[in-house]
Coordinates of C-alpha atoms and ligand atoms in Angstrom, one line a residue:
X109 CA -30.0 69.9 -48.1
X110 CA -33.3 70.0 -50.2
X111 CA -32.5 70.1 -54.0
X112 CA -34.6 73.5 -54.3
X113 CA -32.4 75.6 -52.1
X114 CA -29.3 74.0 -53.9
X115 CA -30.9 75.1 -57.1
X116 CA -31.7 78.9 -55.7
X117 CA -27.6 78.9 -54.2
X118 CA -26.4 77.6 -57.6
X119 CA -28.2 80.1 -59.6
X120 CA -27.1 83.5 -57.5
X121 CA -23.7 81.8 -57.2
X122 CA -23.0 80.1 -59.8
X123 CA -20.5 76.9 -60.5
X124 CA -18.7 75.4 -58.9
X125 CA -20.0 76.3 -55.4
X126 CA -19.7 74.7 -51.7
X127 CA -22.5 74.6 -49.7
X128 CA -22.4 73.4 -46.0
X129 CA -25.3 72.8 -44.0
X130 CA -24.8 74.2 -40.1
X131 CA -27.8 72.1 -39.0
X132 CA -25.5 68.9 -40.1
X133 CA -22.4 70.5 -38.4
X134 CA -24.6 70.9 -35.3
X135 CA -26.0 67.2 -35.1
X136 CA -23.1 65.3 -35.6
X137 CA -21.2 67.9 -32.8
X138 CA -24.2 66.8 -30.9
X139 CA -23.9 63.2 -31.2
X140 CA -20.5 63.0 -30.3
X141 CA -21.2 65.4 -27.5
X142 CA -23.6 63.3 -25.9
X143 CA -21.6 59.8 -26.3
X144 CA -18.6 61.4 -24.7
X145 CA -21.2 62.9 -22.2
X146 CA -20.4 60.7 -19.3
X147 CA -16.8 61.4 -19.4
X148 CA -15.2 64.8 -18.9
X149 CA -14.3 65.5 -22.2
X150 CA -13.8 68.3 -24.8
X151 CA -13.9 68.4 -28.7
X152 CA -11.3 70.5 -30.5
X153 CA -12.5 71.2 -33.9
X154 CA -9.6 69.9 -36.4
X155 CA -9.4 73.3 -38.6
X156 CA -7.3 71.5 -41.8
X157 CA -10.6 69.8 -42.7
X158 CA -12.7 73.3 -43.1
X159 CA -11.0 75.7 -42.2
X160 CA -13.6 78.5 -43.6
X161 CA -14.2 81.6 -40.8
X162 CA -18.0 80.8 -41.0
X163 CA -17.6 77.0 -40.2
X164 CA -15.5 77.7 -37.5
X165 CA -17.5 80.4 -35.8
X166 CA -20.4 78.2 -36.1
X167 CA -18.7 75.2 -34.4
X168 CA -17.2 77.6 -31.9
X169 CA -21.0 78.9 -30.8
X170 CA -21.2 75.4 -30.2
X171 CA -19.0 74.8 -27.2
X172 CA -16.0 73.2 -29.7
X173 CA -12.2 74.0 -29.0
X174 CA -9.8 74.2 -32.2
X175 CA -6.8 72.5 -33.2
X176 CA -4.5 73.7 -35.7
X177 CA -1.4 72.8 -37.1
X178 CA 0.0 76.0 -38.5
X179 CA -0.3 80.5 -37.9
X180 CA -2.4 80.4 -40.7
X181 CA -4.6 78.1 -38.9
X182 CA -4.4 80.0 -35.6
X183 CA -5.0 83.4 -37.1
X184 CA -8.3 82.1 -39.0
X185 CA -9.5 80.7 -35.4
X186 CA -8.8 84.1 -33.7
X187 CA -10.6 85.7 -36.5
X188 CA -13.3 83.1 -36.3
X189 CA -13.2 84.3 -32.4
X190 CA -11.7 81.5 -30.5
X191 CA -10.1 82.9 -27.3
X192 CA -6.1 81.4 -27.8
X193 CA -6.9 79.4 -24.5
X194 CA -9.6 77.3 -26.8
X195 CA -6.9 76.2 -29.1
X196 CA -4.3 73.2 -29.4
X197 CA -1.3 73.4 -31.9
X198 CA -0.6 70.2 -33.3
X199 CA 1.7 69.6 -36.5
X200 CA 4.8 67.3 -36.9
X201 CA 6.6 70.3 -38.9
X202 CA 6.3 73.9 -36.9
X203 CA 8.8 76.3 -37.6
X204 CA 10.1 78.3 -34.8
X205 CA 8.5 81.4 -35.9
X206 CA 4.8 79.7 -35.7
X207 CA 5.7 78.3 -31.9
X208 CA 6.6 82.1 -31.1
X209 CA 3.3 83.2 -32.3
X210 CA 1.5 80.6 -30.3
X211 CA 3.2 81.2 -27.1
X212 CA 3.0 84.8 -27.6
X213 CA -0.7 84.2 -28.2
X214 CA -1.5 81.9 -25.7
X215 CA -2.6 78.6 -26.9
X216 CA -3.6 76.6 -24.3
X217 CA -1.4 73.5 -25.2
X218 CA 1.6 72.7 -27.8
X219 CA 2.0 69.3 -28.8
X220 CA 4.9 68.0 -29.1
X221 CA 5.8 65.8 -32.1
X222 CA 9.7 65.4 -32.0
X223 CA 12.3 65.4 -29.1
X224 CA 13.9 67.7 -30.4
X225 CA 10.9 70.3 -31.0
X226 CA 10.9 70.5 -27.1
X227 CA 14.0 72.5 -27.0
X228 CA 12.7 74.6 -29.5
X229 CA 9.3 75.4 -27.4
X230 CA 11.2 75.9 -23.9
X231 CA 14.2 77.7 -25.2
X232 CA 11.2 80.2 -26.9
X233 CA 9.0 80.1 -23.7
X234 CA 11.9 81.2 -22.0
X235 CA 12.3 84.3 -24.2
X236 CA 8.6 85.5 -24.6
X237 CA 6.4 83.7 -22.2
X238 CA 5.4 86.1 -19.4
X239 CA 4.4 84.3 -16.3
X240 CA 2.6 81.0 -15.9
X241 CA 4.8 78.4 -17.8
X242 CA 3.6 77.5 -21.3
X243 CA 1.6 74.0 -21.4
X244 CA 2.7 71.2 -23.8
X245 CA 1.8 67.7 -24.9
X246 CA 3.5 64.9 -26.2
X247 CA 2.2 63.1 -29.6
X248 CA 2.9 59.8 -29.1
X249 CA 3.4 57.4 -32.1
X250 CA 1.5 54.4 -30.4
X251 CA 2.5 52.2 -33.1
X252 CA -1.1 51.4 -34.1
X253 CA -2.1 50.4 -37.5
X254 CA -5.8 50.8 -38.8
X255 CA -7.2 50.3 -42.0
X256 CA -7.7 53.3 -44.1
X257 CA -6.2 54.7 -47.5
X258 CA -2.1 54.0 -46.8
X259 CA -2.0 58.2 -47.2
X260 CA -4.3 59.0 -44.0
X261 CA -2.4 56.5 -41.9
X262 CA -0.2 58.1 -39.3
X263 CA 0.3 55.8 -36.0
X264 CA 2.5 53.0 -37.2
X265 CA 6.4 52.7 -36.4
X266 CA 8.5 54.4 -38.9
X267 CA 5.9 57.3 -40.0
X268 CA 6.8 60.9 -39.2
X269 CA 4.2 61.1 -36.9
X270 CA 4.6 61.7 -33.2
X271 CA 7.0 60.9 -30.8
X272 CA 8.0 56.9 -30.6
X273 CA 7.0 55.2 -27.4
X274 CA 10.8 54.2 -26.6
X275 CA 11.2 57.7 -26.7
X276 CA 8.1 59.1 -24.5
X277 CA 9.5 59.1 -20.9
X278 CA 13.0 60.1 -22.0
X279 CA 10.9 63.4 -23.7
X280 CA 8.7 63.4 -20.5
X281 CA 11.8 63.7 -18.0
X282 CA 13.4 65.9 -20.2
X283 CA 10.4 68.5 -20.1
X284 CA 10.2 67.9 -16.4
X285 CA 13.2 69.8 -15.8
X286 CA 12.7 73.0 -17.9
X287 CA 10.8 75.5 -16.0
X288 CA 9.6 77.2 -18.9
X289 CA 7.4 74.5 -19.9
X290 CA 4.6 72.1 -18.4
X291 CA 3.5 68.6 -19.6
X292 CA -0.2 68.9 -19.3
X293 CA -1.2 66.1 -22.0
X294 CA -0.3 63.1 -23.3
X295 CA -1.9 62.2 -27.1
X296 CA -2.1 60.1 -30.4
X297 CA -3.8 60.8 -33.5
X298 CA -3.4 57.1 -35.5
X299 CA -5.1 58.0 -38.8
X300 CA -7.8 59.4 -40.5
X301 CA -10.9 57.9 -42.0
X302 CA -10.9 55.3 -39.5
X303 CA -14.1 52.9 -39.2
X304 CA -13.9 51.0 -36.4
X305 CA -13.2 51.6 -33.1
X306 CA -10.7 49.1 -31.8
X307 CA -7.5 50.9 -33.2
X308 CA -8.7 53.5 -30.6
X309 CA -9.2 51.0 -28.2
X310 CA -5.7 49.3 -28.6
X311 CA -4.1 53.1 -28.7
X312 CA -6.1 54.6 -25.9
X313 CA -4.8 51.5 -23.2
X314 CA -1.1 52.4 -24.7
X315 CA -1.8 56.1 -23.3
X316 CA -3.2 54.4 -19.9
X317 CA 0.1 52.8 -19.9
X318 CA 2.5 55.7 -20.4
X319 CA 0.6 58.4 -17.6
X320 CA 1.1 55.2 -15.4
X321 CA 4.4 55.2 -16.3
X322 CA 4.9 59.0 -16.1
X323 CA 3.2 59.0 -12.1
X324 CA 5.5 56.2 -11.2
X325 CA 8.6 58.7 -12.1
X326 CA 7.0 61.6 -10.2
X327 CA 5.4 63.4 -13.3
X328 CA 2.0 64.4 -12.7
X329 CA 1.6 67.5 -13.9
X330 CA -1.0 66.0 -16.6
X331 CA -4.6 67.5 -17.1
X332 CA -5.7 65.7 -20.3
X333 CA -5.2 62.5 -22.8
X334 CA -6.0 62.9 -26.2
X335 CA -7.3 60.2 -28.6
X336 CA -6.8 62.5 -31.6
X337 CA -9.0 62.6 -34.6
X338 CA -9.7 60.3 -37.5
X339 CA -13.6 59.1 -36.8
X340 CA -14.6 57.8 -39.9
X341 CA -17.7 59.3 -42.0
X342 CA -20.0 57.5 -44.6
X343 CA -19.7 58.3 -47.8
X344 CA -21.4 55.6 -49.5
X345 CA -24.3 54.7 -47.5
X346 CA -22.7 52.0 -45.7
X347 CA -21.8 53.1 -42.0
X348 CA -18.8 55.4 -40.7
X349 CA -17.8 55.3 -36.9
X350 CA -20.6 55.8 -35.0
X351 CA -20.0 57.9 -31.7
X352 CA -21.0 55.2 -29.2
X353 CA -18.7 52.9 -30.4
X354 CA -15.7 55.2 -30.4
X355 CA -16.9 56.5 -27.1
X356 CA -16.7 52.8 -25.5
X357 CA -13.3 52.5 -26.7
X358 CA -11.8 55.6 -25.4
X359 CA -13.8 56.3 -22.2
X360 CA -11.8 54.2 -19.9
X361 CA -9.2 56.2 -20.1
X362 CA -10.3 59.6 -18.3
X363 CA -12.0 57.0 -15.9
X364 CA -9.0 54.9 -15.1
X365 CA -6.5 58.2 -15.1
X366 CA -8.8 60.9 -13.7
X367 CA -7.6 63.2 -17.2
X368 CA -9.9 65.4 -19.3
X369 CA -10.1 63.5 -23.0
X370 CA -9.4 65.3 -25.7
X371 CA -10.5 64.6 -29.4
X372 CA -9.7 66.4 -32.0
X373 CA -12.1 64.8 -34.8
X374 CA -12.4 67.3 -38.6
X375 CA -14.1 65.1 -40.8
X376 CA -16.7 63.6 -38.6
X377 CA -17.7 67.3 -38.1
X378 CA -18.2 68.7 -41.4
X379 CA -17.5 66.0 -44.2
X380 CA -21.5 65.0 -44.8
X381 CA -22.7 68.7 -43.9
X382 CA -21.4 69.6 -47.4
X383 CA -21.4 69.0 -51.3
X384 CA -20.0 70.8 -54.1
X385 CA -22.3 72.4 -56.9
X386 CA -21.2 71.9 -60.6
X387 CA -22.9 72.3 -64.1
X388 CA -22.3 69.8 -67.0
X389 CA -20.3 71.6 -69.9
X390 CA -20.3 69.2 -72.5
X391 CA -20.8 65.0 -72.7
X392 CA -19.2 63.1 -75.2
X393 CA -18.4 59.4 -76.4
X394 CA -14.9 58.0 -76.8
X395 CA -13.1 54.4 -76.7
X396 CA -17.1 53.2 -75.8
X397 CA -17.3 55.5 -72.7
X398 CA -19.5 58.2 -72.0
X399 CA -17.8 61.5 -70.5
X400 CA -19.1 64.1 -68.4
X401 CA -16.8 67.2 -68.4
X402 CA -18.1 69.4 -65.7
X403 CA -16.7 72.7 -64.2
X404 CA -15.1 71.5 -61.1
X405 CA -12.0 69.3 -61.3
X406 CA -9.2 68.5 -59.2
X407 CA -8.8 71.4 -58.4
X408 CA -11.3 72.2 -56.2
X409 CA -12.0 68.5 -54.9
X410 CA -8.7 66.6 -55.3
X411 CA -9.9 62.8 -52.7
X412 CA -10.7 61.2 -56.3
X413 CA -7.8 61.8 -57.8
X414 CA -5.5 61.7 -54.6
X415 CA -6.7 58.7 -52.6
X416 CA -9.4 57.0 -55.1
X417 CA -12.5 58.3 -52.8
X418 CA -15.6 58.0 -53.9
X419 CA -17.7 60.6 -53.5
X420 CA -21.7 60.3 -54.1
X421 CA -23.0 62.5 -56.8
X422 CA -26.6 62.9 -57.8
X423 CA -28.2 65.3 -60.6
X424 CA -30.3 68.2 -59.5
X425 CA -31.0 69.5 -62.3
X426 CA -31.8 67.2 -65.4
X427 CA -31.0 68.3 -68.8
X428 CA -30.8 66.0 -71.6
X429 CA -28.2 62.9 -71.2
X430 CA -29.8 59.4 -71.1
X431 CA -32.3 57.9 -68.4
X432 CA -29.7 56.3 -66.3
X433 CA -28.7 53.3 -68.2
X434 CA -25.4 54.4 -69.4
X435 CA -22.8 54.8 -66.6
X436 CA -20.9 58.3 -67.3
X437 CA -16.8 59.5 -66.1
X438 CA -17.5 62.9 -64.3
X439 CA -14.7 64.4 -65.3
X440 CA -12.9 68.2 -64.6
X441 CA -11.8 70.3 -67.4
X442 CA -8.1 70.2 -66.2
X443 CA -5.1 69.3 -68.0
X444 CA -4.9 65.6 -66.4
X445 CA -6.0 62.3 -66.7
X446 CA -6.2 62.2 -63.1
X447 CA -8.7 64.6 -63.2
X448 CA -12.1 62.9 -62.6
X449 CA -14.8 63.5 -59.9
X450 CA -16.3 60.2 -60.1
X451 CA -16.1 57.0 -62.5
X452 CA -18.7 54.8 -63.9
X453 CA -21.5 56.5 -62.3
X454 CA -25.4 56.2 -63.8
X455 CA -26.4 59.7 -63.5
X456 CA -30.0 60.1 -65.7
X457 CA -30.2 63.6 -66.8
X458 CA -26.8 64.6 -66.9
X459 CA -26.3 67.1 -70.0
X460 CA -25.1 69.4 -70.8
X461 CA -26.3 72.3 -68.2
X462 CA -27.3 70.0 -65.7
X463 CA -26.5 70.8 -62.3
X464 CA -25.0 68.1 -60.3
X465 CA -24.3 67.6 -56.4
X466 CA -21.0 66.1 -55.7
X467 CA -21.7 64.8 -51.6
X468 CA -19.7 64.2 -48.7
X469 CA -17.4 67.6 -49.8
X470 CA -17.9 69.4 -46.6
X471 CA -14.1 68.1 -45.5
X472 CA -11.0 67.9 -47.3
X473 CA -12.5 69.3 -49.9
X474 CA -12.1 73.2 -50.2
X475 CA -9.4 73.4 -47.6
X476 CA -6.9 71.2 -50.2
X477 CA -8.2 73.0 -53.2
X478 CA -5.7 74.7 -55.2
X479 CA -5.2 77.5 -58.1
X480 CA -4.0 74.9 -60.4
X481 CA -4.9 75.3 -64.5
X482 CA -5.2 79.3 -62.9
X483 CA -8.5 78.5 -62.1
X484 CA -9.8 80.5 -58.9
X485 CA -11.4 78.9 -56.3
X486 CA -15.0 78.1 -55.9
X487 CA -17.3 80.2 -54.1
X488 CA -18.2 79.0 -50.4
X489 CA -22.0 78.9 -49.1
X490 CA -23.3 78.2 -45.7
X491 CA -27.4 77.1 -45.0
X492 CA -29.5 77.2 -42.5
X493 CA -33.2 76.1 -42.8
X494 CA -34.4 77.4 -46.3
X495 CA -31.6 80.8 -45.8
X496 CA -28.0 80.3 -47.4
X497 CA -25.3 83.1 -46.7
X498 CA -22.0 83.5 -48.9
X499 CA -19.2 82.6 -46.5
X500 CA -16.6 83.0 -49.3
X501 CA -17.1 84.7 -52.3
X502 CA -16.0 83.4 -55.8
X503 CA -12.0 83.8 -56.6
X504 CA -11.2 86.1 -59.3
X505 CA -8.1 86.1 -62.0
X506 CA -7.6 89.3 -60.0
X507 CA -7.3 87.2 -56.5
X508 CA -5.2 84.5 -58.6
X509 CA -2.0 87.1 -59.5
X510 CA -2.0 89.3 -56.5
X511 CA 1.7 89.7 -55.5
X512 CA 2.9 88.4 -58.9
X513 CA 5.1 90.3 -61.4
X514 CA 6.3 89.7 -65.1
X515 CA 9.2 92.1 -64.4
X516 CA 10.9 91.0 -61.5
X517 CA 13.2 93.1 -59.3
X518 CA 16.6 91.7 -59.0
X519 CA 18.7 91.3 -55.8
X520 CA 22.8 90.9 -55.7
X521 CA 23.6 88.5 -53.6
Ligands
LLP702 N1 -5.5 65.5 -35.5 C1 -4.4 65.5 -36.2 C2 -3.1 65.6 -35.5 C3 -4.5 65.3 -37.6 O1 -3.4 65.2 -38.3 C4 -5.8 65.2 -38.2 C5 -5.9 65.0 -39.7 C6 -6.9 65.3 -37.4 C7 -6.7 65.5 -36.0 C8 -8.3 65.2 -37.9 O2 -8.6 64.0 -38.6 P1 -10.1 63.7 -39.1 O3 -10.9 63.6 -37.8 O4 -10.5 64.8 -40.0 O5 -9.9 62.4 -39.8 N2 -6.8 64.7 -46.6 C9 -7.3 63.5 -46.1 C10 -7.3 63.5 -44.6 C11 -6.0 63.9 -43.9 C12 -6.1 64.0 -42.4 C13 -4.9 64.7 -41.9 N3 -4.9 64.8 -40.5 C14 -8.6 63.1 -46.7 O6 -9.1 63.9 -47.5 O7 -9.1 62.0 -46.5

């Protein structure tokens, strides 16, 4: 995104402020697109990564499903206008409430992640679903382990992730004998942030494995596999996943069991298209290092702080500071050590009122912010060309205490 429009946004919106770039949204759909091209394939947009109604409108016009893990997530995609049928429900954690909304819906597949959530799902399709039985998938744990920050791991033995592959064709059988229901898909997601392809690989020939397992006992009911999510992004300059290579991993798979693959990638999609906007409120000197306090924190982009990520930041808008040679904290104003932005960076220019870009927030970024220190969340911008649009206006105070009351109504229990 050219520094001048970022300027123009940051001016009429103020600080701090996301901005996403659709154009980026719609080239790296594209590219993935294509290298699945050979393949019958589709992409279902993982919603926890951005989960704004503008973003997933966009990546609904083009051609992308949507995968959610919670009602929340299903009534923004609705909103967005998804048709239910265009959406998966994922999630190692639903309560029986958010499966009755699903089915009552109409999503076109519930994955499974526990034996027992499949009595759950058939004992509800039973009650509410109206004629054609309601589809599900299994999550299997493939016990694969890959090597990204120990928080965004999910497919190894012992995490709470999925279904374990002892357990698979006990679930499978299980599901083949409730009418209610219909295995139609068969999945793993093994992590997030992942940069290579061969965890995919080794996981996508565990899947081969289990349909060939599941046709052997009779069950083949199965439209789809599904490699999950997880393709890794840049965010230093060095390379993430690049779509070929995950494509040559995975591809065998439909080939060899004549399925529809699934991927349900979020950060591949949106993480580059966006950066957060802050101003520099004060600099200062202490214990020999230079600090930036600027008005975003933890808050509103918590990777730093949670998982160490680095996240590039450049200056748009020089005022003051030193000519580079001094490497700077960028820190938030909140109440916590932890709160930083990035360490040890040489940022010329970076005063007090200059504007900084903070890259690489276009996932995770917004959709974990929080209210924390009261402070409402930032605004949300999306570009296109030179033309920017406010996809979600500033937070006020009034936003932040909504529902809240300093004299509370008592109940007898
Ligand atoms: N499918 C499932 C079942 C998932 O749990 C996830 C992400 C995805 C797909 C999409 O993964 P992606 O393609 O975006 O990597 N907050 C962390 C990332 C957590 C990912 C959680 N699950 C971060 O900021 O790095």
């Amino acid at each position: 995104m050219g520094q001048g429009l970022l300027s123009r946004v940051a001016a009429a919106v103020g600080t701090p402020t996301f901005v996403y770039d659709l154009a980026a949204i719609r080239r790296q759909y594209g590219a993935l697109d294509a290298a699945l091209g050979p393949v019958a394939h589709r992409i279902y947009y993982s919603v926890k990564a951005n989960s704004n109604l503008a973003v997933l409108s966009f990546l609904r016009s083009l051609g992308a499903g949507a995968d959610i893990v919670s009602a929340g997530e299903l009534e923004r995609v609705l909103r967005a206008g998804f048709q239910a049928a265009e959406v998966v429900f994922s999630g190692v954690g639903k309560t029986p409430q958010e499966i009755e909304s699903a089915i009552r819906a109409g999503v076109s597949l519930i994955n499974l992640e526990s034996a027992a959530e499949l009595d759950i799902v058939a004992a509800t399709a039973e009650r509410v679903a109206k004629g054609a039985p309601v589809s599900i998938g299994i999550r299997v744990n493939p016990d694969v382990t890959t090597r990204t920050h120990p928080y965004t791991q999910t497919g190894g033995k012992g995490m709470k992730f999925g279904i374990p592959m002892d357990e698979v064709l006990a679930v499978a059988r299980r599901a083949a004998e409730r009418k209610a229901v219909t295995l139609r898909s068969v999945g793993m997601h093994i992590g997030s942030q992942i940069a290579e392809s061969g965890p995919y690989r080794e996981g996508a020939h565990k899947l081969a494995r289990i349909v060939d397992q599941f046709r052997i006992e009779g069950i083949d009911s199965l439209h789809s596999v599904d490699v999950g999510g997880g393709l890794g992004i840049s965010y230093t300059g060095d390379p993430g996943l690049n779509p070929e290579a995950f494509a040559k991993a995975v591809s065998f798979l439909p080939q060899q069991t004549n399925l529809t693959l699934l991927t349900e990638p979020g950060r591949f999609l949106v993480g580059n298209a966006g950066s957060l906007l802050t101003r520099v409120l004060y600099r200062k000197r202490s214990g020999g290092r230079d600090i930036v306090v600027v008005d975003a924190g933890m808050n509103d982009l918590l990777r730093p702080s949670l998982y160490g990520a680095h996240h590039d930041i450049r200056v748009l808008e020089p005022r003051g500071g030193d000519g580079g040679d001094i490497p700077v904290d960028v820190v938030g104003p909140l109440c916590e050590s932890g709160d930083f932005l990035g360490m040890d960076r040489r940022l010329p220019g970076a005063g007090p009122g200059a504007l900084l870009e903070v890259r690489g927030a276009g996932a995770y970024a917004f959709s974990m912010s929080s209210q924390y220190n009261s402070r409402p969340r930032a605004a949300e911008v999306v570009v296109e060309g030179e033309r920017y649009g406010i996809a979600r206006k500033r937070e006020t105070v009034e936003d932040l205490l909504r529902g809240e009351s300093s004299s509370v109504s008592w109940s007898e229990t």
